[in-house]
Coordinates of C-alpha atoms and ligand atoms in Angstrom, one line a residue:
M1 CA 85.7 -207.8 -44.3
T2 CA 87.0 -211.2 -43.3
V3 CA 90.5 -212.0 -44.5
D4 CA 90.2 -215.7 -44.6
A5 CA 89.7 -218.5 -47.0
S6 CA 85.9 -218.4 -46.5
S7 CA 85.6 -215.7 -49.1
I8 CA 86.9 -218.1 -51.7
A9 CA 84.1 -220.5 -51.0
S10 CA 81.5 -217.8 -51.6
S11 CA 82.2 -217.9 -55.3
P12 CA 83.4 -221.0 -57.2
A13 CA 87.2 -220.9 -57.2
L14 CA 87.5 -222.7 -60.5
A15 CA 85.9 -221.8 -63.7
G16 CA 83.4 -223.7 -65.7
S17 CA 82.3 -221.5 -68.5
T18 CA 81.9 -218.0 -67.1
E19 CA 84.1 -215.1 -65.9
P20 CA 86.7 -214.9 -68.7
M21 CA 88.5 -212.0 -66.9
D22 CA 90.7 -213.1 -64.0
T23 CA 93.7 -212.0 -62.1
A24 CA 96.0 -213.4 -64.7
A25 CA 93.6 -213.1 -67.7
A26 CA 94.0 -209.4 -67.0
Y27 CA 97.6 -209.7 -68.0
R28 CA 97.0 -211.4 -71.3
A29 CA 98.9 -210.8 -74.5
P30 CA 98.2 -207.7 -76.8
G31 CA 94.6 -207.1 -77.8
R32 CA 93.0 -209.7 -75.6
A33 CA 92.5 -207.9 -72.4
S34 CA 90.6 -204.9 -73.7
S35 CA 87.5 -206.8 -74.8
S36 CA 86.1 -209.9 -73.1
P37 CA 85.1 -212.8 -75.3
R38 CA 81.5 -213.8 -75.1
L39 CA 82.3 -217.4 -74.5
I40 CA 85.5 -219.0 -73.2
S41 CA 87.4 -221.6 -75.2
Q42 CA 88.5 -224.9 -73.6
T43 CA 92.1 -223.8 -73.7
A44 CA 91.3 -220.5 -72.0
T45 CA 89.3 -222.4 -69.3
G46 CA 92.3 -224.6 -68.6
R47 CA 94.5 -221.7 -68.2
L48 CA 92.0 -219.8 -66.0
N49 CA 91.7 -222.9 -63.8
R50 CA 95.4 -223.2 -63.4
V51 CA 95.7 -219.6 -62.4
R52 CA 92.8 -220.0 -59.9
L53 CA 94.3 -223.1 -58.5
L54 CA 97.6 -221.3 -57.9
Q55 CA 95.7 -218.5 -56.2
L56 CA 93.9 -221.0 -54.1
L57 CA 97.2 -222.6 -53.0
Y58 CA 98.7 -219.2 -52.2
D59 CA 95.5 -218.5 -50.1
V60 CA 95.4 -221.7 -48.1
G61 CA 99.0 -223.1 -48.2
P62 CA 99.9 -226.7 -49.1
A63 CA 96.7 -228.7 -49.6
S64 CA 95.7 -232.2 -50.7
R65 CA 93.7 -232.8 -53.9
A66 CA 90.7 -233.7 -51.7
E67 CA 91.0 -230.4 -49.7
L68 CA 91.4 -228.4 -52.9
A69 CA 88.4 -230.1 -54.4
R70 CA 86.3 -229.2 -51.3
L71 CA 87.5 -225.6 -51.3
A72 CA 87.0 -225.2 -55.1
E73 CA 83.6 -227.0 -55.1
V74 CA 84.7 -229.4 -57.9
T75 CA 85.5 -233.1 -58.0
K76 CA 88.9 -234.5 -57.1
T77 CA 89.2 -235.7 -60.7
T78 CA 88.9 -232.1 -61.9
I79 CA 91.6 -231.0 -59.5
G80 CA 93.7 -233.9 -60.7
S81 CA 93.4 -232.8 -64.3
I82 CA 94.4 -229.2 -63.4
V83 CA 97.3 -230.0 -61.2
Q84 CA 98.9 -232.8 -63.3
P85 CA 100.3 -230.5 -66.1
M86 CA 101.6 -228.1 -63.5
I87 CA 103.4 -231.0 -61.7
D88 CA 104.8 -232.2 -65.0
A89 CA 106.0 -228.7 -65.7
G90 CA 107.8 -228.5 -62.4
I91 CA 105.6 -225.7 -61.0
L92 CA 103.9 -227.8 -58.4
V93 CA 105.2 -230.8 -56.4
E94 CA 103.5 -233.4 -54.2
R95 CA 105.0 -233.3 -50.8
E96 CA 105.6 -236.2 -48.4
P97 CA 102.4 -237.8 -47.3
R98 CA 100.8 -236.6 -44.1
Q99 CA 100.2 -239.1 -41.3
S100 CA 96.8 -240.7 -41.8
S101 CA 94.2 -239.7 -39.2
V102 CA 93.1 -241.9 -36.4
F103 CA 90.2 -242.9 -38.6
G104 CA 92.6 -244.5 -41.0
G105 CA 92.5 -244.0 -44.8
K106 CA 95.2 -243.3 -47.3
P107 CA 97.6 -240.6 -46.2
A108 CA 97.1 -237.4 -48.3
R109 CA 100.0 -235.9 -50.2
P110 CA 99.8 -232.1 -50.0
I111 CA 100.3 -230.2 -53.3
W112 CA 102.5 -227.1 -53.1
L113 CA 104.7 -224.8 -55.2
S114 CA 108.0 -226.4 -56.2
P115 CA 110.9 -224.9 -54.3
L116 CA 113.1 -226.3 -57.1
G117 CA 111.0 -224.9 -60.0
R118 CA 112.4 -222.4 -62.3
P119 CA 112.8 -219.0 -60.5
I120 CA 111.4 -215.7 -61.8
V121 CA 113.2 -212.4 -62.2
A122 CA 111.2 -209.5 -60.7
V123 CA 112.0 -205.8 -61.4
H124 CA 110.7 -202.5 -60.1
V125 CA 111.6 -199.4 -62.1
G126 CA 111.0 -196.1 -60.3
P127 CA 111.6 -192.6 -61.4
G128 CA 115.4 -192.8 -60.7
S129 CA 116.0 -196.3 -59.5
V130 CA 115.7 -199.9 -60.4
R131 CA 115.5 -203.0 -58.1
A132 CA 115.7 -206.6 -59.3
A133 CA 115.2 -209.8 -57.4
L134 CA 115.3 -213.5 -58.1
V135 CA 112.1 -215.0 -56.7
S136 CA 111.3 -218.6 -56.2
L137 CA 107.8 -220.0 -57.0
T138 CA 107.0 -220.1 -53.3
G139 CA 107.4 -216.3 -53.2
T140 CA 110.9 -216.3 -51.5
I141 CA 113.3 -213.6 -52.6
R142 CA 116.6 -215.4 -53.3
S143 CA 118.8 -212.5 -54.3
H144 CA 118.4 -208.8 -54.7
S145 CA 120.2 -206.0 -56.5
S146 CA 119.5 -202.2 -57.0
A147 CA 120.9 -199.3 -59.0
R148 CA 120.2 -195.7 -59.6
F149 CA 120.0 -193.6 -62.8
S150 CA 118.8 -190.0 -63.6
G151 CA 115.3 -189.9 -65.0
T152 CA 115.9 -186.3 -66.1
R153 CA 119.5 -186.5 -67.5
S154 CA 120.6 -190.0 -68.4
S155 CA 120.2 -191.2 -72.0
Q156 CA 117.7 -194.0 -72.7
R157 CA 120.6 -196.2 -73.8
S158 CA 122.4 -195.7 -70.4
I159 CA 119.1 -196.3 -68.5
I160 CA 118.6 -199.6 -70.3
D161 CA 122.2 -200.5 -69.6
T162 CA 121.7 -199.8 -65.9
I163 CA 118.4 -201.8 -65.7
A164 CA 119.9 -204.7 -67.6
A165 CA 123.0 -204.8 -65.5
C166 CA 120.9 -204.8 -62.3
V167 CA 118.9 -207.8 -63.7
E168 CA 122.1 -209.6 -64.7
D169 CA 123.3 -209.2 -61.1
V170 CA 120.5 -211.5 -59.9
L171 CA 120.5 -214.0 -62.8
P172 CA 121.3 -217.5 -61.7
G173 CA 124.3 -219.1 -63.5
N174 CA 122.9 -222.6 -63.7
E175 CA 119.2 -222.3 -64.5
K176 CA 117.1 -220.3 -66.9
P177 CA 114.4 -218.2 -65.2
L178 CA 110.7 -218.5 -66.3
G179 CA 110.8 -214.8 -67.4
V180 CA 111.1 -211.2 -66.2
G181 CA 108.3 -209.3 -64.7
V182 CA 108.6 -205.5 -64.5
A183 CA 106.6 -203.1 -62.3
V184 CA 106.8 -199.5 -63.7
G185 CA 106.1 -196.4 -61.6
G186 CA 104.5 -194.6 -64.5
M187 CA 102.0 -194.8 -67.4
V188 CA 102.6 -198.0 -69.5
D189 CA 101.4 -199.6 -72.7
T190 CA 101.3 -203.2 -71.7
D191 CA 100.4 -204.4 -75.3
R192 CA 103.7 -203.1 -76.6
G193 CA 105.7 -203.3 -73.4
H194 CA 106.5 -199.6 -73.6
I195 CA 106.7 -196.9 -70.9
V196 CA 104.3 -194.2 -72.0
A197 CA 105.1 -191.4 -69.5
V198 CA 106.7 -190.8 -66.2
N199 CA 106.1 -187.3 -64.9
L200 CA 109.0 -187.5 -62.4
A201 CA 111.4 -189.0 -65.0
P202 CA 110.8 -187.7 -68.5
R203 CA 113.8 -189.7 -69.8
L204 CA 111.8 -192.9 -69.2
S205 CA 108.9 -191.6 -71.3
G206 CA 108.5 -193.5 -74.6
L207 CA 111.1 -196.1 -73.6
A208 CA 110.5 -199.5 -75.3
L209 CA 111.6 -201.2 -72.1
G210 CA 109.9 -204.6 -72.6
P211 CA 111.3 -205.4 -76.1
L212 CA 114.7 -204.0 -75.4
L213 CA 115.2 -205.9 -72.2
S214 CA 113.8 -209.1 -73.7
R215 CA 116.3 -208.9 -76.6
R216 CA 119.2 -208.1 -74.3
L217 CA 118.5 -210.9 -71.8
G218 CA 117.0 -213.5 -74.1
L219 CA 114.0 -214.0 -71.8
P220 CA 110.3 -213.1 -72.1
V221 CA 109.5 -209.8 -70.3
Q222 CA 106.1 -208.8 -68.9
L223 CA 105.6 -205.2 -68.0
D224 CA 102.8 -203.5 -66.1
L225 CA 101.9 -200.5 -64.0
H226 CA 103.4 -200.5 -60.5
P227 CA 100.1 -200.3 -58.4
R228 CA 98.5 -203.0 -60.6
V229 CA 101.5 -205.3 -60.0
Q230 CA 101.4 -204.4 -56.3
A231 CA 97.7 -205.4 -56.2
L232 CA 98.6 -208.8 -57.7
G233 CA 101.4 -209.2 -55.1
D234 CA 98.9 -208.3 -52.3
R235 CA 96.4 -210.8 -53.7
W236 CA 98.8 -213.7 -54.2
F237 CA 101.4 -213.2 -51.4
G238 CA 100.3 -210.4 -49.1
L239 CA 97.5 -209.0 -47.0
G240 CA 95.0 -209.5 -49.9
R241 CA 95.3 -213.3 -49.7
G242 CA 91.9 -214.9 -49.5
V243 CA 90.2 -211.5 -50.0
S244 CA 88.1 -211.3 -53.2
S245 CA 87.8 -207.5 -53.5
F246 CA 90.1 -204.7 -52.3
A247 CA 92.1 -201.6 -53.4
S248 CA 95.9 -201.6 -53.3
V249 CA 97.1 -198.0 -53.0
Y250 CA 100.6 -196.5 -53.2
C251 CA 101.4 -193.2 -51.5
G252 CA 104.8 -191.7 -51.7
E253 CA 106.5 -189.6 -54.4
A254 CA 103.4 -190.3 -56.5
I255 CA 100.0 -191.8 -55.9
G256 CA 98.5 -194.8 -57.7
A257 CA 95.9 -197.4 -56.9
E258 CA 94.5 -200.6 -58.5
F259 CA 91.5 -202.7 -57.7
V260 CA 91.0 -206.4 -57.2
I261 CA 87.3 -207.0 -57.9
D262 CA 85.9 -210.5 -57.4
G263 CA 89.4 -211.9 -57.6
T264 CA 90.3 -210.0 -60.8
V265 CA 92.9 -207.3 -61.0
H266 CA 91.2 -204.5 -63.0
R267 CA 93.0 -203.4 -66.1
G268 CA 92.0 -200.9 -68.7
A269 CA 92.8 -201.2 -72.4
S270 CA 96.6 -201.5 -73.1
G271 CA 97.2 -201.2 -69.3
A272 CA 95.3 -197.9 -68.8
G273 CA 93.7 -197.0 -65.4
G274 CA 95.1 -196.9 -61.9
E275 CA 96.3 -193.3 -62.4
V276 CA 94.2 -192.1 -59.5
G277 CA 96.8 -189.6 -58.4
H278 CA 95.6 -187.5 -61.3
T279 CA 91.9 -187.5 -60.3
V280 CA 91.1 -183.9 -59.5
V281 CA 90.2 -183.0 -55.9
D282 CA 90.3 -179.2 -56.2
L283 CA 89.3 -177.4 -59.3
G284 CA 91.1 -174.2 -58.1
G285 CA 94.1 -176.2 -56.8
A286 CA 97.8 -176.0 -57.7
V287 CA 99.1 -177.0 -61.1
C288 CA 100.1 -180.7 -61.2
R289 CA 103.2 -182.2 -62.9
C290 CA 100.7 -183.7 -65.4
G291 CA 99.7 -180.1 -66.5
R292 CA 96.2 -180.3 -65.0
R293 CA 95.1 -178.4 -61.9
G294 CA 94.2 -179.7 -58.4
C295 CA 95.0 -183.4 -58.9
W296 CA 95.1 -185.6 -55.7
E297 CA 98.9 -185.7 -56.2
T298 CA 99.1 -181.9 -55.7
I299 CA 98.0 -182.3 -52.0
A300 CA 99.4 -185.7 -50.8
T301 CA 102.8 -186.6 -52.3
H302 CA 106.3 -185.9 -51.1
T303 CA 106.5 -182.7 -53.1
W304 CA 103.4 -181.3 -51.3
L305 CA 104.5 -182.5 -47.9
R306 CA 108.0 -181.0 -48.2
Q307 CA 106.7 -177.7 -49.4
A308 CA 104.3 -177.5 -46.5
A309 CA 107.0 -178.6 -44.1
A310 CA 109.3 -175.9 -45.4
A311 CA 106.6 -173.3 -45.1
A312 CA 106.1 -174.4 -41.4
Q313 CA 110.0 -174.2 -41.0
L314 CA 110.2 -177.8 -39.9
P315 CA 113.7 -179.3 -39.6
G316 CA 114.7 -181.6 -42.5
A317 CA 111.8 -180.4 -44.6
R318 CA 113.5 -181.1 -47.9
S319 CA 113.7 -184.9 -47.4
L320 CA 110.8 -185.3 -45.0
T321 CA 108.5 -188.4 -45.2
A322 CA 105.6 -189.4 -42.9
G323 CA 107.9 -191.3 -40.5
G324 CA 110.0 -188.2 -39.9
L325 CA 107.0 -186.0 -39.5
L326 CA 105.5 -188.3 -36.9
A327 CA 108.8 -188.3 -35.0
L328 CA 108.7 -184.4 -35.0
A329 CA 105.1 -184.4 -33.8
E330 CA 105.9 -186.9 -31.0
A331 CA 108.8 -184.8 -30.0
G332 CA 106.3 -182.0 -29.2
S333 CA 106.2 -179.9 -32.4
K334 CA 102.7 -178.5 -32.8
D335 CA 103.3 -177.6 -36.4
A336 CA 104.4 -181.1 -37.2
D337 CA 101.3 -182.5 -35.5
E338 CA 99.1 -180.2 -37.5
L339 CA 100.8 -181.1 -40.8
L340 CA 100.5 -184.8 -40.0
N341 CA 96.8 -184.4 -39.5
R342 CA 96.5 -182.5 -42.8
Y343 CA 98.5 -185.1 -44.6
A344 CA 96.1 -187.8 -43.3
R345 CA 93.1 -185.8 -44.4
N346 CA 94.6 -185.2 -47.8
I347 CA 95.3 -188.9 -48.4
A348 CA 91.7 -189.6 -47.1
V349 CA 90.1 -187.3 -49.7
G350 CA 91.2 -189.6 -52.5
L351 CA 90.4 -192.8 -50.7
V352 CA 86.9 -191.5 -50.0
N353 CA 86.4 -190.9 -53.8
L354 CA 87.6 -194.5 -54.5
Q355 CA 85.3 -195.9 -51.9
Q356 CA 82.3 -193.9 -53.2
T357 CA 83.1 -195.2 -56.7
L358 CA 83.8 -198.8 -56.3
A359 CA 83.3 -199.6 -52.6
P360 CA 86.3 -202.0 -52.3
D361 CA 85.7 -202.0 -48.5
L362 CA 89.4 -202.9 -47.9
F363 CA 92.3 -200.5 -48.6
I364 CA 95.8 -201.8 -48.4
L365 CA 98.1 -198.8 -48.3
H366 CA 101.8 -199.0 -49.4
G367 CA 104.7 -196.6 -49.7
D368 CA 106.8 -194.9 -47.0
I369 CA 103.6 -193.7 -45.3
V370 CA 103.5 -197.1 -43.6
Q371 CA 106.7 -196.0 -41.6
A372 CA 104.4 -193.7 -39.6
G373 CA 102.6 -196.7 -38.3
E374 CA 99.4 -197.1 -36.4
V375 CA 99.1 -193.4 -35.3
F376 CA 99.0 -192.3 -39.0
R377 CA 96.9 -195.2 -40.1
A378 CA 94.3 -194.3 -37.5
L379 CA 94.3 -190.6 -38.5
I380 CA 93.7 -191.6 -42.2
E381 CA 90.9 -194.0 -41.1
Q382 CA 89.2 -191.4 -39.0
A383 CA 89.3 -188.9 -41.9
V384 CA 88.0 -191.5 -44.3
Y385 CA 85.1 -192.4 -42.0
S386 CA 84.1 -188.8 -41.5
G387 CA 84.3 -188.2 -45.3
I388 CA 82.1 -190.9 -46.7
A389 CA 78.4 -190.8 -47.0
P390 CA 76.6 -193.2 -44.6
R391 CA 75.6 -196.5 -46.2
P392 CA 74.6 -200.0 -45.1
G393 CA 77.4 -202.5 -44.8
G394 CA 79.7 -200.6 -42.4
E395 CA 82.9 -198.7 -42.9
P396 CA 85.8 -199.7 -45.2
E397 CA 88.8 -201.2 -43.6
I398 CA 92.1 -199.2 -43.9
I399 CA 95.3 -201.2 -43.4
F400 CA 99.0 -200.6 -43.9
A401 CA 101.1 -203.1 -45.8
K402 CA 103.9 -204.6 -43.7
P403 CA 107.0 -202.5 -44.1
E404 CA 109.1 -205.6 -44.9
D405 CA 106.6 -206.8 -47.6
D406 CA 107.9 -206.1 -51.1
M407 CA 104.7 -206.5 -53.2
A408 CA 106.1 -204.7 -56.2
L409 CA 108.7 -207.4 -56.6
L410 CA 106.5 -210.4 -55.6
G411 CA 103.6 -209.1 -57.8
A412 CA 106.1 -208.8 -60.7
A413 CA 106.9 -212.5 -60.2
G414 CA 103.2 -213.3 -60.1
L415 CA 102.9 -211.5 -63.5
V416 CA 105.4 -213.9 -65.1
L417 CA 104.0 -217.0 -63.3
S418 CA 100.5 -216.4 -64.5
E419 CA 101.7 -215.8 -68.1
S420 CA 103.8 -219.0 -68.0
L421 CA 100.7 -221.0 -67.4
D422 CA 99.8 -220.3 -71.0
Q423 CA 102.5 -222.6 -72.2
L424 CA 101.0 -225.7 -70.5
A425 CA 98.7 -228.0 -72.3
Ligands
LIG1 ZN1 97.9 -184.5 -62.3

């Protein structure tokens, strides 16, 4: 799979009258995402084109109207009609003209995201922690805050207080953000903005986080499943830029994955789907936190890893992650080396199932597993390759997200940005 802008050109980047579901259309308001309309209204086409234009800009960087027209396979006039409302709304700006070429002609003014546009508040709620950031339209994190709560003991009121205080920490004093995007590490109902269930943090289950936070902050709040938000972050700001189809996978205390297919982040009704950690890989396996038996999560999360490490009497087993396990293996521990290989194979089992089902051909892996670097990535890749049935078109690519990339937060910003395009004429 080629990670460059050429994959954009393979399908028209801007919409005429087809493909109503899109990266951002997948995050539409209640009731609209679960069934695709047969035809698409002029208003919806405008919105879709604005989202795709943003995606195109994030893919290729600052570009002139003529360059955008060429990439999108539409006329410069069409590009003009799409970018103008976004310039008027302060989302895009025209930069200083470039020098004209030796062939002369009018110098082009590149279009780019406005660094002075209204920022976005991005939030990531995990089983016992919350992180918030103020993100500029260009994808730069301007300020950051974090806090902890107990997902098993804290009351819902105190959890809301903790999350709201964390957000208030990053709110700018002098400007009103576009909105708040929240990535939730658990099952969500995106229509209602509620958290449905978090196995690791039962106190979060049933929490009306979206409405409560919105009332408290006086800002619109968009909420979605963490791996789905992460996939949006990958697509707009990360290693998925310019890639039309891929899977974004999270492996850590839990496992989740979401798919970008033909530029669209997949989303089931009311935000369902992506719960791949609870696909069964062993009918006779251990009982999972969800109550079923033999889920993928029973053989490839921290809980499994730490139990296996304790059984092998490895030092620091209770808080071990892939990075620590690699260090033990490299220091000469045969048991650690064996466990590292098992961990890679157990992660690969689920990836193989995803590849056999949807053939995304590119897997971007996130979570603390990336701390174990190239050695671990290669082990996972090897196990995936030996596990998939031969087929034409070659092997899928397995890559690790950059450890410094924060796709949960950047994706949460993308969630708000794509919703805000609804407000434009
Ligand atoms: Zn399960």
